[in-house]
XYZ file of N, CA and C in Angstrom:
543
model
N 50.014 -24.676 -128.765
C 50.043 -23.999 -127.473
C 49.970 -22.495 -127.736
N 48.877 -21.874 -127.367
C 48.618 -20.474 -127.680
C 49.597 -19.526 -126.991
N 49.959 -19.810 -125.769
C 50.837 -18.916 -125.020
C 52.206 -19.549 -124.791
N 52.786 -20.128 -125.825
C 54.092 -20.767 -125.688
C 55.128 -19.742 -125.242
N 55.922 -20.137 -124.255
C 56.947 -19.263 -123.685
C 58.309 -19.913 -123.882
N 59.356 -19.102 -123.879
C 60.722 -19.614 -123.883
C 61.381 -19.213 -122.574
N 62.351 -20.021 -122.173
C 63.105 -19.765 -120.950
C 64.321 -18.932 -121.324
N 64.409 -17.733 -120.770
C 65.548 -16.851 -121.010
C 66.701 -17.265 -120.106
N 67.940 -17.117 -120.624
C 69.129 -17.556 -119.903
C 70.134 -16.430 -119.769
N 70.949 -16.496 -118.702
C 72.080 -15.576 -118.620
C 73.233 -16.176 -119.428
N 74.347 -15.493 -119.492
C 75.450 -15.945 -120.344
C 76.055 -17.267 -119.868
N 75.808 -17.631 -118.609
C 76.281 -18.911 -118.086
C 75.253 -20.028 -118.265
N 74.133 -19.725 -118.919
C 73.119 -20.735 -119.190
C 72.126 -20.958 -118.071
N 72.076 -20.050 -117.100
C 71.124 -20.173 -115.987
C 69.827 -19.436 -116.323
N 68.679 -20.029 -115.991
C 67.393 -19.363 -116.243
C 67.298 -18.031 -115.500
N 66.795 -17.007 -116.210
C 66.621 -15.684 -115.599
C 65.218 -15.121 -115.829
N 64.357 -15.910 -116.477
C 63.005 -15.429 -116.735
C 62.410 -16.157 -117.929
N 61.252 -15.665 -118.377
C 60.591 -16.234 -119.546
C 60.067 -15.099 -120.413
N 59.765 -15.446 -121.651
C 59.158 -14.484 -122.583
C 58.275 -15.261 -123.547
N 57.272 -14.606 -124.071
C 56.435 -15.236 -125.088
C 57.289 -15.561 -126.311
N 57.128 -16.764 -126.842
C 57.908 -17.181 -128.006
C 57.728 -16.208 -129.162
N 56.525 -15.756 -129.384
C 56.252 -14.870 -130.525
C 56.941 -13.516 -130.392
N 57.412 -13.172 -129.193
C 58.086 -11.896 -128.982
C 59.605 -12.007 -128.893
N 60.123 -13.197 -128.655
C 61.548 -13.328 -128.321
C 62.463 -13.291 -129.544
N 62.024 -13.804 -130.694
C 62.892 -13.864 -131.870
C 62.806 -12.553 -132.653
N 63.971 -11.857 -132.708
C 64.032 -10.551 -133.361
C 65.464 -10.334 -133.852
N 65.791 -9.106 -134.171
C 67.168 -8.791 -134.569
C 68.107 -8.733 -133.370
N 67.541 -8.803 -132.167
C 68.366 -8.822 -130.943
C 67.846 -9.879 -129.972
N 67.664 -11.085 -130.455
C 67.126 -12.188 -129.671
C 67.993 -12.472 -128.442
N 67.397 -12.497 -127.259
C 68.183 -12.839 -126.067
C 68.503 -14.337 -126.049
N 69.537 -14.695 -125.311
C 69.894 -16.092 -125.136
C 68.729 -16.816 -124.467
N 68.363 -17.976 -125.016
C 67.257 -18.741 -124.451
C 67.471 -20.235 -124.667
N 66.633 -21.029 -124.017
C 66.746 -22.477 -124.021
C 65.931 -23.077 -125.159
N 66.535 -24.052 -125.849
C 65.872 -24.755 -126.938
C 66.353 -26.203 -126.927
N 66.000 -26.956 -127.959
C 66.547 -28.287 -128.192
C 66.429 -28.593 -129.673
N 67.254 -29.513 -130.141
C 67.157 -30.051 -131.499
C 67.067 -31.559 -131.388
N 66.330 -32.178 -132.304
C 66.201 -33.623 -132.312
C 66.425 -34.157 -133.723
N 67.206 -35.222 -133.812
C 67.489 -35.928 -135.061
C 66.819 -37.294 -134.929
N 65.879 -37.604 -135.817
C 65.068 -38.809 -135.707
C 65.532 -39.851 -136.723
N 65.700 -41.080 -136.238
C 66.081 -42.214 -137.077
C 64.916 -43.186 -137.192
N 64.883 -43.928 -138.316
C 63.920 -45.017 -138.436
C 64.632 -46.335 -138.139
N 63.914 -47.442 -138.209
C 64.483 -48.753 -137.873
C 65.628 -49.147 -138.805
N 65.650 -48.614 -140.030
C 66.706 -48.923 -140.994
C 67.931 -48.028 -140.831
N 67.880 -47.087 -139.877
C 69.016 -46.197 -139.655
C 69.022 -44.964 -140.533
N 67.935 -44.723 -141.257
C 67.806 -43.508 -142.054
C 67.442 -42.355 -141.125
N 67.897 -41.161 -141.453
C 67.603 -39.985 -140.639
C 66.550 -39.136 -141.359
N 65.649 -38.561 -140.589
C 64.600 -37.706 -141.134
C 65.085 -36.265 -141.192
N 65.058 -35.672 -142.385
C 65.336 -34.246 -142.530
C 64.044 -33.567 -142.950
N 63.915 -32.305 -142.581
C 62.699 -31.564 -142.875
C 63.047 -30.232 -143.531
N 62.126 -29.769 -144.356
C 62.257 -28.441 -144.955
C 61.263 -27.530 -144.251
N 61.778 -26.452 -143.668
C 60.958 -25.539 -142.883
C 59.901 -24.870 -143.764
N 58.720 -24.709 -143.219
C 57.625 -24.059 -143.940
C 58.015 -22.636 -144.332
N 57.450 -22.165 -145.422
C 57.766 -20.818 -145.912
C 57.273 -19.722 -144.973
N 56.319 -20.042 -144.114
C 55.804 -19.063 -143.165
C 56.612 -18.942 -141.873
N 57.673 -19.754 -141.717
C 58.488 -19.688 -140.507
C 59.215 -18.342 -140.443
N 59.374 -17.806 -139.240
C 60.040 -16.522 -139.040
C 61.511 -16.591 -139.410
N 62.182 -17.669 -138.997
C 63.614 -17.807 -139.284
C 63.856 -18.955 -140.256
N 64.750 -18.740 -141.166
C 65.166 -19.725 -142.159
C 63.979 -20.416 -142.835
N 63.019 -19.645 -143.372
C 61.899 -20.267 -144.077
C 62.385 -21.010 -145.329
N 61.812 -22.192 -145.562
C 62.127 -22.967 -146.750
C 63.465 -23.681 -146.723
N 64.181 -23.641 -145.610
C 65.519 -24.231 -145.519
C 65.420 -25.655 -144.963
N 66.254 -26.550 -145.487
C 66.339 -27.919 -144.972
C 67.071 -27.912 -143.639
N 66.617 -28.761 -142.722
C 67.180 -28.808 -141.381
C 67.047 -30.198 -140.779
N 67.480 -30.342 -139.523
C 67.312 -31.605 -138.815
C 65.828 -31.896 -138.633
N 65.503 -33.012 -138.025
C 64.113 -33.472 -137.957
C 63.173 -32.443 -137.355
N 63.501 -31.920 -136.175
C 62.687 -30.858 -135.580
C 63.434 -30.219 -134.420
N 62.968 -29.046 -134.055
C 63.522 -28.276 -132.940
C 62.358 -27.734 -132.117
N 62.683 -27.184 -130.975
C 61.640 -26.571 -130.172
C 62.210 -25.928 -128.928
N 61.309 -25.463 -128.103
C 61.656 -24.794 -126.851
C 60.898 -25.463 -125.712
N 61.609 -25.958 -124.697
C 60.881 -26.480 -123.543
C 60.178 -25.329 -122.822
N 58.986 -25.594 -122.355
C 58.249 -24.604 -121.583
C 58.874 -24.498 -120.187
N 58.621 -23.421 -119.481
C 59.156 -23.320 -118.123
C 58.793 -24.567 -117.311
N 59.796 -25.156 -116.668
C 59.646 -26.346 -115.829
C 59.239 -27.612 -116.597
N 59.318 -27.605 -117.923
C 59.001 -28.795 -118.716
C 60.293 -29.572 -119.001
N 60.365 -30.842 -118.626
C 61.556 -31.640 -118.952
C 61.765 -31.713 -120.471
N 63.026 -31.733 -120.880
C 63.333 -31.796 -122.309
C 62.636 -32.976 -122.990
N 62.622 -34.137 -122.357
C 62.013 -35.313 -122.971
C 60.529 -35.086 -123.247
N 59.836 -34.400 -122.345
C 58.420 -34.085 -122.562
C 58.255 -33.084 -123.706
N 59.144 -32.092 -123.753
C 59.090 -31.099 -124.833
C 59.368 -31.754 -126.185
N 60.297 -32.690 -126.207
C 60.613 -33.402 -127.446
C 59.401 -34.201 -127.918
N 58.769 -34.925 -127.025
C 57.573 -35.695 -127.390
C 56.469 -34.772 -127.905
N 56.288 -33.632 -127.249
C 55.255 -32.669 -127.655
C 55.531 -32.120 -129.049
N 56.765 -31.668 -129.296
C 57.097 -31.073 -130.599
C 57.123 -32.114 -131.716
N 57.548 -33.344 -131.430
C 57.517 -34.406 -132.452
C 56.084 -34.607 -132.925
N 55.157 -34.607 -131.999
C 53.749 -34.782 -132.343
C 53.199 -33.543 -133.055
N 53.483 -32.340 -132.518
C 52.943 -31.104 -133.088
C 53.469 -30.832 -134.500
N 54.773 -30.997 -134.706
C 55.371 -30.655 -136.001
C 55.227 -31.760 -137.035
N 55.376 -33.011 -136.582
C 55.503 -34.116 -137.537
C 54.499 -35.243 -137.343
N 53.634 -35.151 -136.344
C 52.682 -36.222 -136.093
C 53.358 -37.523 -135.702
N 54.531 -37.440 -135.080
C 55.324 -38.616 -134.731
C 55.322 -38.875 -133.230
N 55.382 -40.148 -132.892
C 55.723 -40.578 -131.547
C 57.162 -41.057 -131.619
N 58.020 -40.551 -130.731
C 59.430 -40.942 -130.729
C 59.735 -41.747 -129.477
N 60.792 -42.563 -129.579
C 61.236 -43.381 -128.452
C 62.759 -43.384 -128.410
N 63.322 -43.998 -127.402
C 64.772 -44.121 -127.250
C 65.460 -42.761 -127.383
N 64.880 -41.760 -126.761
C 65.421 -40.398 -126.822
C 66.670 -40.332 -125.950
N 67.770 -39.824 -126.541
C 69.007 -39.678 -125.771
C 69.755 -38.434 -126.218
N 70.355 -37.772 -125.271
C 71.113 -36.559 -125.563
C 72.469 -36.955 -126.140
N 72.894 -36.259 -127.209
C 74.198 -36.538 -127.825
C 75.133 -35.335 -127.779
N 74.591 -34.134 -127.703
C 75.391 -32.913 -127.543
C 74.732 -32.084 -126.439
N 75.028 -32.390 -125.187
C 74.309 -31.730 -124.090
C 74.599 -30.242 -123.939
N 75.731 -29.762 -124.456
C 76.121 -28.369 -124.233
C 76.156 -27.544 -125.518
N 75.457 -27.990 -126.558
C 75.480 -27.265 -127.823
C 74.871 -25.863 -127.635
N 75.561 -24.887 -128.186
C 75.109 -23.490 -128.120
C 75.499 -22.808 -129.425
N 74.639 -21.957 -129.932
C 74.960 -21.249 -131.168
C 74.216 -19.922 -131.236
N 74.723 -19.072 -132.109
C 74.076 -17.804 -132.447
C 74.222 -17.651 -133.943
N 73.131 -17.346 -134.640
C 73.155 -17.194 -136.096
C 72.098 -16.174 -136.506
N 72.370 -15.483 -137.597
C 71.454 -14.468 -138.123
C 71.024 -14.870 -139.519
N 69.714 -14.897 -139.772
C 69.247 -15.277 -141.108
C 69.244 -14.075 -142.046
N 68.890 -14.299 -143.294
C 68.965 -13.258 -144.318
C 68.088 -12.049 -144.012
N 67.026 -12.239 -143.236
C 66.144 -11.121 -142.890
C 66.631 -10.341 -141.672
N 67.698 -10.824 -141.026
C 68.233 -10.152 -139.846
C 67.756 -10.731 -138.525
N 66.854 -11.718 -138.573
C 66.372 -12.344 -137.344
C 67.464 -13.242 -136.777
N 67.656 -13.154 -135.468
C 68.732 -13.872 -134.780
C 68.171 -15.074 -134.028
N 68.894 -16.189 -134.118
C 68.703 -17.321 -133.207
C 69.866 -17.272 -132.233
N 69.601 -17.407 -130.959
C 70.621 -17.294 -129.915
C 70.231 -18.276 -128.822
N 70.756 -19.510 -128.906
C 70.212 -20.578 -128.092
C 71.274 -21.460 -127.436
N 70.969 -21.878 -126.220
C 71.579 -23.052 -125.618
C 70.630 -24.172 -126.019
N 71.151 -25.140 -126.777
C 70.283 -26.047 -127.523
C 70.801 -27.487 -127.457
N 70.581 -28.208 -126.361
C 71.004 -29.605 -126.323
C 70.442 -30.368 -127.523
N 71.242 -31.299 -128.030
C 70.887 -32.047 -129.235
C 70.604 -33.498 -128.856
N 69.499 -34.020 -129.377
C 69.030 -35.368 -129.060
C 68.909 -36.219 -130.314
N 69.038 -37.535 -130.122
C 68.685 -38.537 -131.124
C 67.450 -39.256 -130.606
N 66.577 -39.657 -131.526
C 65.389 -40.426 -131.168
C 65.076 -41.373 -132.317
N 64.182 -42.304 -132.063
C 63.773 -43.297 -133.050
C 62.262 -43.247 -133.175
N 61.771 -43.487 -134.393
C 60.335 -43.620 -134.597
C 60.069 -44.799 -135.520
N 58.868 -45.343 -135.412
C 58.409 -46.413 -136.297
C 57.310 -45.901 -137.214
N 57.115 -44.601 -137.260
C 56.005 -44.010 -137.996
C 56.490 -43.173 -139.175
N 55.602 -42.994 -140.134
C 55.848 -42.058 -141.226
C 55.411 -40.671 -140.756
N 56.183 -39.631 -141.088
C 55.792 -38.287 -140.655
C 54.515 -37.808 -141.333
N 53.747 -37.035 -140.580
C 52.562 -36.339 -141.073
C 52.745 -34.867 -140.702
N 53.564 -34.143 -141.472
C 53.962 -32.793 -141.067
C 52.807 -31.799 -141.006
N 52.896 -30.929 -140.010
C 51.958 -29.806 -139.899
C 52.416 -28.752 -140.904
N 51.553 -28.309 -141.814
C 51.976 -27.401 -142.884
C 52.489 -26.039 -142.426
N 52.141 -25.600 -141.223
C 52.677 -24.339 -140.706
C 54.116 -24.489 -140.217
N 54.555 -25.733 -140.041
C 55.886 -26.011 -139.514
C 56.841 -26.573 -140.565
N 56.358 -27.525 -141.350
C 57.225 -28.293 -142.254
C 56.559 -28.418 -143.613
N 57.328 -28.105 -144.684
C 56.759 -28.223 -146.027
C 57.180 -29.493 -146.760
N 58.275 -30.131 -146.340
C 58.726 -31.380 -146.951
C 59.494 -32.189 -145.933
N 59.513 -33.493 -146.132
C 60.326 -34.390 -145.316
C 61.020 -35.387 -146.231
N 62.153 -35.906 -145.777
C 62.875 -36.964 -146.489
C 63.586 -37.852 -145.475
N 63.533 -39.161 -145.703
C 64.393 -40.099 -144.982
C 65.629 -40.276 -145.843
N 66.803 -40.215 -145.245
C 68.031 -40.306 -146.032
C 69.163 -40.940 -145.233
N 70.184 -41.362 -145.946
C 71.373 -41.952 -145.347
C 72.142 -40.874 -144.587
N 72.413 -41.060 -143.303
C 73.085 -40.017 -142.528
C 74.479 -39.656 -143.032
N 75.291 -40.637 -143.416
C 76.640 -40.327 -143.888
C 76.592 -39.548 -145.201
N 75.708 -39.931 -146.098
C 75.556 -39.185 -147.351
C 75.052 -37.775 -147.104
N 74.151 -37.628 -146.144
C 73.671 -36.294 -145.771
C 74.813 -35.475 -145.189
N 75.666 -36.120 -144.396
C 76.844 -35.429 -143.859
C 77.723 -34.899 -144.981
N 77.892 -35.693 -146.050
C 78.659 -35.235 -147.212
C 78.019 -33.984 -147.816
N 76.690 -33.991 -147.938
C 75.971 -32.839 -148.502
C 76.101 -31.613 -147.598
N 76.030 -31.812 -146.294
C 76.163 -30.702 -145.350
C 77.532 -30.039 -145.466
N 78.571 -30.847 -145.674
C 79.920 -30.292 -145.816
C 80.119 -29.647 -147.182
N 79.499 -30.194 -148.216
C 79.676 -29.667 -149.578
C 78.877 -28.388 -149.814
N 77.709 -28.272 -149.193
C 76.835 -27.124 -149.453
C 76.173 -26.647 -148.163
N 76.961 -26.185 -147.186
C 76.370 -25.794 -145.904
C 75.337 -24.679 -146.032
N 75.441 -23.855 -147.041
C 74.502 -22.750 -147.261
C 73.084 -23.235 -147.567
N 72.921 -24.496 -147.921
C 71.605 -25.030 -148.274
C 70.838 -25.559 -147.056
N 71.438 -25.487 -145.875
C 70.858 -26.049 -144.666
C 70.857 -25.004 -143.551
N 70.057 -25.257 -142.517
C 70.063 -24.345 -141.369
C 71.444 -24.357 -140.720
N 71.886 -23.212 -140.211
C 73.225 -23.170 -139.615
C 73.364 -24.078 -138.403
N 72.312 -24.220 -137.595
C 72.409 -25.085 -136.424
C 72.572 -26.546 -136.846
N 71.923 -26.953 -137.937
C 72.060 -28.323 -138.418
C 73.496 -28.596 -138.870
N 74.062 -27.658 -139.607
C 75.442 -27.808 -140.079
C 76.395 -27.931 -138.888
N 76.239 -27.066 -137.896
C 77.113 -27.086 -136.722
C 76.935 -28.367 -135.907
N 75.691 -28.778 -135.699
C 75.431 -29.999 -134.933
C 76.005 -31.217 -135.643
N 75.714 -31.354 -136.924
C 76.158 -32.523 -137.683
C 77.678 -32.638 -137.681
N 78.367 -31.504 -137.687
C 79.820 -31.524 -137.646
C 80.382 -32.098 -136.356
N 79.548 -32.190 -135.326
C 79.976 -32.727 -134.028
C 79.388 -34.111 -133.728
N 78.637 -34.671 -134.687
C 77.947 -35.940 -134.447
C 78.506 -37.047 -135.335
N 78.959 -38.154 -134.741
C 79.459 -39.274 -135.542
C 78.440 -39.811 -136.544
N 77.155 -39.623 -136.290
C 76.106 -40.072 -137.199
C 76.334 -39.576 -138.626
N 76.902 -38.383 -138.762
C 77.054 -37.749 -140.072
C 78.492 -37.817 -140.603
N 79.260 -38.811 -140.175
C 80.636 -38.923 -140.646
C 80.659 -39.216 -142.143
N 81.747 -38.822 -142.805
C 81.807 -39.000 -144.266
C 81.639 -40.450 -144.682
N 81.049 -40.596 -145.853
C 80.909 -41.928 -146.431
C 82.286 -42.452 -146.813
N 82.497 -43.730 -146.556
C 83.758 -44.349 -146.984
C 83.723 -44.540 -148.498
N 84.827 -44.273 -149.184
C 84.830 -44.486 -150.616
C 84.588 -45.966 -150.921
N 83.860 -46.196 -152.001
C 83.552 -47.564 -152.375
C 84.822 -48.257 -152.864
N 85.020 -49.501 -152.461
C 86.195 -50.264 -152.879
C 86.088 -50.599 -154.373
N 87.213 -50.559 -155.079
C 87.165 -50.936 -156.494
C 86.747 -52.390 -156.648
N 86.068 -52.694 -157.739
C 85.583 -54.063 -157.978
C 86.488 -54.795 -158.900
């Protein structure tokens, strides 16, 4: 989408305007609307992605399956379907919100700020990802509980929004210790 826009929000989360996506992310990013999606396969594995090196924020960092910004007047479910296809070549189903009020602000090493009201969704796919190289440089299917252990042990290795979201999602609860044999 050549003229992708983001929905700007006031501090109470109400829309107050729009801005071009390419202009909104800076060292003083205004609060805006986004979403995050965590994708599962039929075996219950979760898809994690490594952001492309050309990304403005957190380049090369491992994160949840994908994120995006709904366009003005675009339902979140439509935006999720669009970004799943654009970033990963995936069709997703059984989309459901799990953290409807998630909000965060974080600054990456270059000083660029993310400042988002970002509802978090779970979805399912039956397809293998075909990542767009401008968006994603690597993908992995992995055990969610084991990934949760990694997120807690080395949060610096992942995007801050992923660490914060996973800490609030039962999907990423710690692995139970194996019983002695």
